[in-house]
Amino acid sequence: MTTLNARMAELKVIPVIAIKDADKAVKLAQVLSENGLPCAEVTFRTEAAAQAIRNMRDAFPEMLIGAGTVLNAEQVDQAIDAGVDFIVSPGFNPTTVKYCQQREMPIIPGVNNPSMVEQAMELGLNTLKFFPAEPSGGVNMLKAMTAVYPVSFMPTGGVSPANVKDYLAVKSVFACGGTWMVPGNLIDEERWDELAVLVKEVANVVA
Ligand code: 3PG
């Protein structure tokens, strides 16, 4: 297991974040770090993503920080410049994967069927995101693919407090991703105490 996989496996849950204001990133990182989830997948779904990652990295050098929803090489460069530990993409794009490999940056691309798993394996990958997990068949689909392929999965998309333990119980699952523990409105409205309660609850559920 790589160091990255081991760190994710220890955390069990990776908060997927869409942050609109990079000035809120340090406080958000503090809430995550102090309540048992010192990690973040900051999605490039907002303009603020790269700066938010940079701010988190400067304030919390030890935090595990990834870039999510990375769709092309330009965003890979932006994420690496900002200081990420890993990159996640919603789908399997061989061009983006190869570019990450060229830059020696771990990438966890999204797959949701056997053909995509095999294409990812052909590029030497064995750590994949299963996305969107619930609409793609959820735990049953994951179990079927686990029986066949020697890869590890991070299910994301529809994972919730109600099903996270079922996903984590699947042998190939090393961690789950999700937005449920970091609702955008709590970040936007700076409701840090409520966010802290939510993060702590999640950390306890998967502990
Ligand atoms: C992602 O970007 O990985 C997903 O949007 C997260 O899915 P969720 O909102 O259902 O957790």
Short mmCIF file of C-alpha atoms and ligand atoms in Angstrom, two decimals:
data_model
loop_
_atom_site.label_atom_id
_atom_site.label_comp_id
_atom_site.label_asym_id
_atom_site.label_seq_id
_atom_site.Cartn_x
_atom_site.Cartn_y
_atom_site.Cartn_z
CA MET A 1 0.00 0.00 0.00
CA THR A 2 1.37 3.45 -0.85
CA THR A 3 1.76 6.07 1.82
CA LEU A 4 -1.11 7.99 0.27
CA ASN A 5 -3.43 4.97 0.34
CA ALA A 6 -2.38 4.19 3.88
CA ARG A 7 -3.18 7.72 5.03
CA MET A 8 -6.57 7.63 3.31
CA ALA A 9 -7.31 4.18 4.71
CA GLU A 10 -6.57 5.48 8.19
CA LEU A 11 -8.96 8.41 7.73
CA LYS A 12 -11.62 6.22 6.05
CA VAL A 13 -13.54 9.28 4.85
CA ILE A 14 -12.36 12.03 2.52
CA PRO A 15 -14.41 15.25 2.65
CA VAL A 16 -15.18 16.51 -0.87
CA ILE A 17 -15.36 20.28 -0.79
CA ALA A 18 -16.64 23.00 -3.11
CA ILE A 19 -15.45 26.29 -1.64
CA LYS A 20 -16.43 29.61 -3.16
CA ASP A 21 -14.21 31.92 -1.11
CA ALA A 22 -10.54 31.02 -0.64
CA ASP A 23 -10.39 33.31 2.40
CA LYS A 24 -12.52 30.74 4.26
CA ALA A 25 -10.15 27.86 3.48
CA VAL A 26 -7.88 28.16 6.52
CA LYS A 27 -10.77 28.14 8.98
CA LEU A 28 -12.32 25.20 7.16
CA ALA A 29 -9.02 23.31 7.29
CA GLN A 30 -8.77 24.08 10.99
CA VAL A 31 -12.27 22.71 11.67
CA LEU A 32 -11.47 19.53 9.72
CA SER A 33 -8.07 19.06 11.37
CA GLU A 34 -9.26 19.70 14.92
CA ASN A 35 -12.25 17.38 14.65
CA GLY A 36 -10.70 14.21 13.37
CA LEU A 37 -10.62 14.59 9.57
CA PRO A 38 -7.35 16.32 8.63
CA CYS A 39 -7.93 15.99 4.91
CA ALA A 40 -9.79 17.60 2.03
CA GLU A 41 -10.49 16.97 -1.61
CA VAL A 42 -10.97 20.51 -2.88
CA THR A 43 -12.89 20.38 -6.14
CA PHE A 44 -12.08 22.49 -9.15
CA ARG A 45 -15.79 23.13 -9.47
CA THR A 46 -15.20 26.64 -8.13
CA GLU A 47 -12.84 29.40 -9.21
CA ALA A 48 -11.45 29.56 -5.68
CA ALA A 49 -10.13 25.98 -5.64
CA ALA A 50 -6.41 26.55 -6.36
CA GLN A 51 -6.10 29.47 -3.97
CA ALA A 52 -8.06 27.59 -1.30
CA ILE A 53 -5.64 24.66 -1.59
CA ARG A 54 -2.66 27.01 -1.35
CA ASN A 55 -4.09 28.66 1.78
CA MET A 56 -4.80 25.30 3.43
CA ARG A 57 -1.37 23.96 2.56
CA ASP A 58 0.41 27.05 3.99
CA ALA A 59 -1.55 26.92 7.24
CA PHE A 60 -1.60 23.12 7.67
CA PRO A 61 1.50 21.62 6.03
CA GLU A 62 0.72 18.13 7.36
CA MET A 63 -2.87 18.01 6.13
CA LEU A 64 -3.73 15.53 3.36
CA ILE A 65 -4.98 17.74 0.53
CA GLY A 66 -6.16 16.70 -2.90
CA ALA A 67 -7.72 18.39 -5.87
CA GLY A 68 -11.04 17.01 -7.08
CA THR A 69 -13.02 17.31 -10.31
CA VAL A 70 -9.75 17.78 -12.20
CA LEU A 71 -10.60 17.55 -15.90
CA ASN A 72 -7.45 18.48 -17.84
CA ALA A 73 -3.70 19.04 -17.76
CA GLU A 74 -4.03 22.74 -17.05
CA GLN A 75 -5.92 22.00 -13.83
CA VAL A 76 -3.35 19.35 -12.94
CA ASP A 77 -0.64 22.02 -13.18
CA GLN A 78 -2.69 24.44 -11.08
CA ALA A 79 -3.28 21.78 -8.43
CA ILE A 80 0.38 20.78 -8.26
CA ASP A 81 1.47 24.43 -8.05
CA ALA A 82 -0.96 24.90 -5.17
CA GLY A 83 0.62 22.01 -3.26
CA VAL A 84 -1.70 19.00 -3.49
CA ASP A 85 -0.86 15.45 -2.41
CA PHE A 86 -3.17 13.79 -4.93
CA ILE A 87 -5.60 14.41 -7.76
CA VAL A 88 -9.08 13.00 -8.30
CA SER A 89 -11.15 13.09 -11.47
CA PRO A 90 -14.81 12.13 -11.86
CA GLY A 91 -14.16 10.04 -14.96
CA PHE A 92 -11.35 8.08 -16.56
CA ASN A 93 -9.51 10.36 -18.98
CA PRO A 94 -6.30 8.66 -20.22
CA THR A 95 -4.80 12.03 -21.23
CA THR A 96 -5.17 13.44 -17.74
CA VAL A 97 -3.98 10.20 -16.16
CA LYS A 98 -0.85 10.09 -18.32
CA TYR A 99 -0.12 13.73 -17.62
CA CYS A 100 -0.31 13.11 -13.86
CA GLN A 101 1.99 10.11 -14.26
CA GLN A 102 4.44 12.25 -16.24
CA ARG A 103 4.39 14.77 -13.41
CA GLU A 104 4.65 11.98 -10.81
CA MET A 105 1.44 13.05 -9.12
CA PRO A 106 -0.91 10.33 -7.81
CA ILE A 107 -4.27 10.38 -9.59
CA ILE A 108 -7.44 8.58 -8.56
CA PRO A 109 -9.71 8.63 -11.62
CA GLY A 110 -13.37 7.77 -11.53
CA VAL A 111 -14.69 4.52 -13.01
CA ASN A 112 -18.05 2.79 -12.73
CA ASN A 113 -17.82 -0.33 -14.84
CA PRO A 114 -15.47 -3.23 -15.64
CA SER A 115 -14.25 -1.82 -18.96
CA MET A 116 -13.10 1.38 -17.31
CA VAL A 117 -11.36 -0.56 -14.55
CA GLU A 118 -9.42 -2.52 -17.16
CA GLN A 119 -8.41 0.61 -19.04
CA ALA A 120 -7.18 2.16 -15.81
CA MET A 121 -5.26 -1.02 -14.94
CA GLU A 122 -3.62 -0.91 -18.35
CA LEU A 123 -2.13 2.46 -17.38
CA GLY A 124 -0.74 0.92 -14.22
CA LEU A 125 -3.37 2.24 -11.82
CA ASN A 126 -4.69 0.19 -8.92
CA THR A 127 -6.41 2.89 -6.87
CA LEU A 128 -9.66 4.14 -8.38
CA LYS A 129 -12.66 6.22 -7.47
CA PHE A 130 -16.00 4.43 -7.90
CA PHE A 131 -18.21 7.24 -9.12
CA PRO A 132 -21.08 7.97 -8.96
CA ALA A 133 -21.31 5.13 -6.48
CA GLU A 134 -25.00 4.89 -5.63
CA PRO A 135 -26.47 5.49 -9.13
CA SER A 136 -23.90 3.01 -10.53
CA GLY A 137 -25.12 0.07 -8.49
CA GLY A 138 -23.66 0.89 -5.08
CA VAL A 139 -22.30 -1.79 -2.81
CA ASN A 140 -23.50 -4.68 -5.00
CA MET A 141 -21.75 -3.38 -8.11
CA LEU A 142 -18.62 -2.75 -6.09
CA LYS A 143 -18.67 -6.28 -4.67
CA ALA A 144 -19.01 -7.72 -8.19
CA MET A 145 -15.99 -5.74 -9.42
CA THR A 146 -14.03 -6.55 -6.27
CA ALA A 147 -14.41 -10.25 -7.01
CA VAL A 148 -12.70 -9.78 -10.35
CA TYR A 149 -10.09 -7.03 -10.16
CA PRO A 150 -7.04 -6.50 -7.89
CA VAL A 151 -7.72 -2.80 -7.39
CA SER A 152 -8.79 -0.60 -4.48
CA PHE A 153 -11.78 1.71 -4.65
CA MET A 154 -12.85 5.00 -3.13
CA PRO A 155 -16.65 5.12 -3.60
CA THR A 156 -18.04 8.64 -3.92
CA GLY A 157 -21.38 9.98 -5.03
CA GLY A 158 -24.37 9.21 -2.85
CA VAL A 159 -22.31 7.92 0.06
CA SER A 160 -23.97 9.06 3.29
CA PRO A 161 -24.04 8.36 7.03
CA ALA A 162 -26.66 5.69 6.26
CA ASN A 163 -24.49 3.62 3.92
CA VAL A 164 -20.86 4.58 4.59
CA LYS A 165 -20.26 1.57 6.81
CA ASP A 166 -21.63 -0.80 4.15
CA TYR A 167 -19.18 0.62 1.63
CA LEU A 168 -16.26 0.48 4.06
CA ALA A 169 -17.06 -3.18 4.73
CA VAL A 170 -16.33 -4.10 1.10
CA LYS A 171 -12.86 -5.63 0.96
CA SER A 172 -11.53 -3.42 -1.84
CA VAL A 173 -12.70 -0.12 -0.32
CA PHE A 174 -9.93 1.83 1.37
CA ALA A 175 -11.91 5.05 1.98
CA CYS A 176 -15.13 6.81 0.96
CA GLY A 177 -15.47 10.32 -0.40
CA GLY A 178 -18.39 12.64 -0.01
CA THR A 179 -19.77 16.10 0.45
CA TRP A 180 -22.24 15.28 3.21
CA MET A 181 -19.92 16.24 6.08
CA VAL A 182 -19.02 19.63 4.58
CA PRO A 183 -22.24 21.23 3.30
CA GLY A 184 -21.48 24.27 1.15
CA ASN A 185 -23.95 26.50 2.98
CA LEU A 186 -22.20 25.96 6.33
CA ILE A 187 -18.92 27.07 4.73
CA ASP A 188 -20.51 30.03 2.91
CA GLU A 189 -22.26 31.20 6.08
CA GLU A 190 -19.21 30.48 8.25
CA ARG A 191 -21.20 28.25 10.60
CA TRP A 192 -18.00 26.70 11.90
CA ASP A 193 -19.43 25.30 15.14
CA GLU A 194 -22.11 23.34 13.27
CA LEU A 195 -19.53 22.13 10.80
CA ALA A 196 -17.31 20.99 13.65
CA VAL A 197 -20.16 18.91 15.13
CA LEU A 198 -20.84 17.30 11.75
CA VAL A 199 -17.18 16.51 11.08
CA LYS A 200 -16.73 15.04 14.56
CA GLU A 201 -19.84 12.87 14.12
CA VAL A 202 -18.51 11.47 10.85
CA ALA A 203 -15.07 10.85 12.34
CA ASN A 204 -16.73 8.97 15.22
CA VAL A 205 -19.03 6.92 12.98
CA VAL A 206 -16.13 5.53 10.97
CA ALA A 207 -13.65 5.31 13.88
C1 3PG B 1 -17.70 14.21 -6.02
O1 3PG B 1 -17.37 15.23 -6.57
O2 3PG B 1 -16.90 13.33 -5.72
C2 3PG B 1 -19.18 14.01 -5.74
O3 3PG B 1 -19.92 15.08 -6.17
C3 3PG B 1 -19.47 13.76 -4.32
O4 3PG B 1 -20.72 13.17 -4.27
P1 3PG B 1 -21.73 13.43 -3.05
O5 3PG B 1 -22.09 14.90 -3.12
O6 3PG B 1 -22.91 12.55 -3.33
O7 3PG B 1 -21.03 13.10 -1.79
#
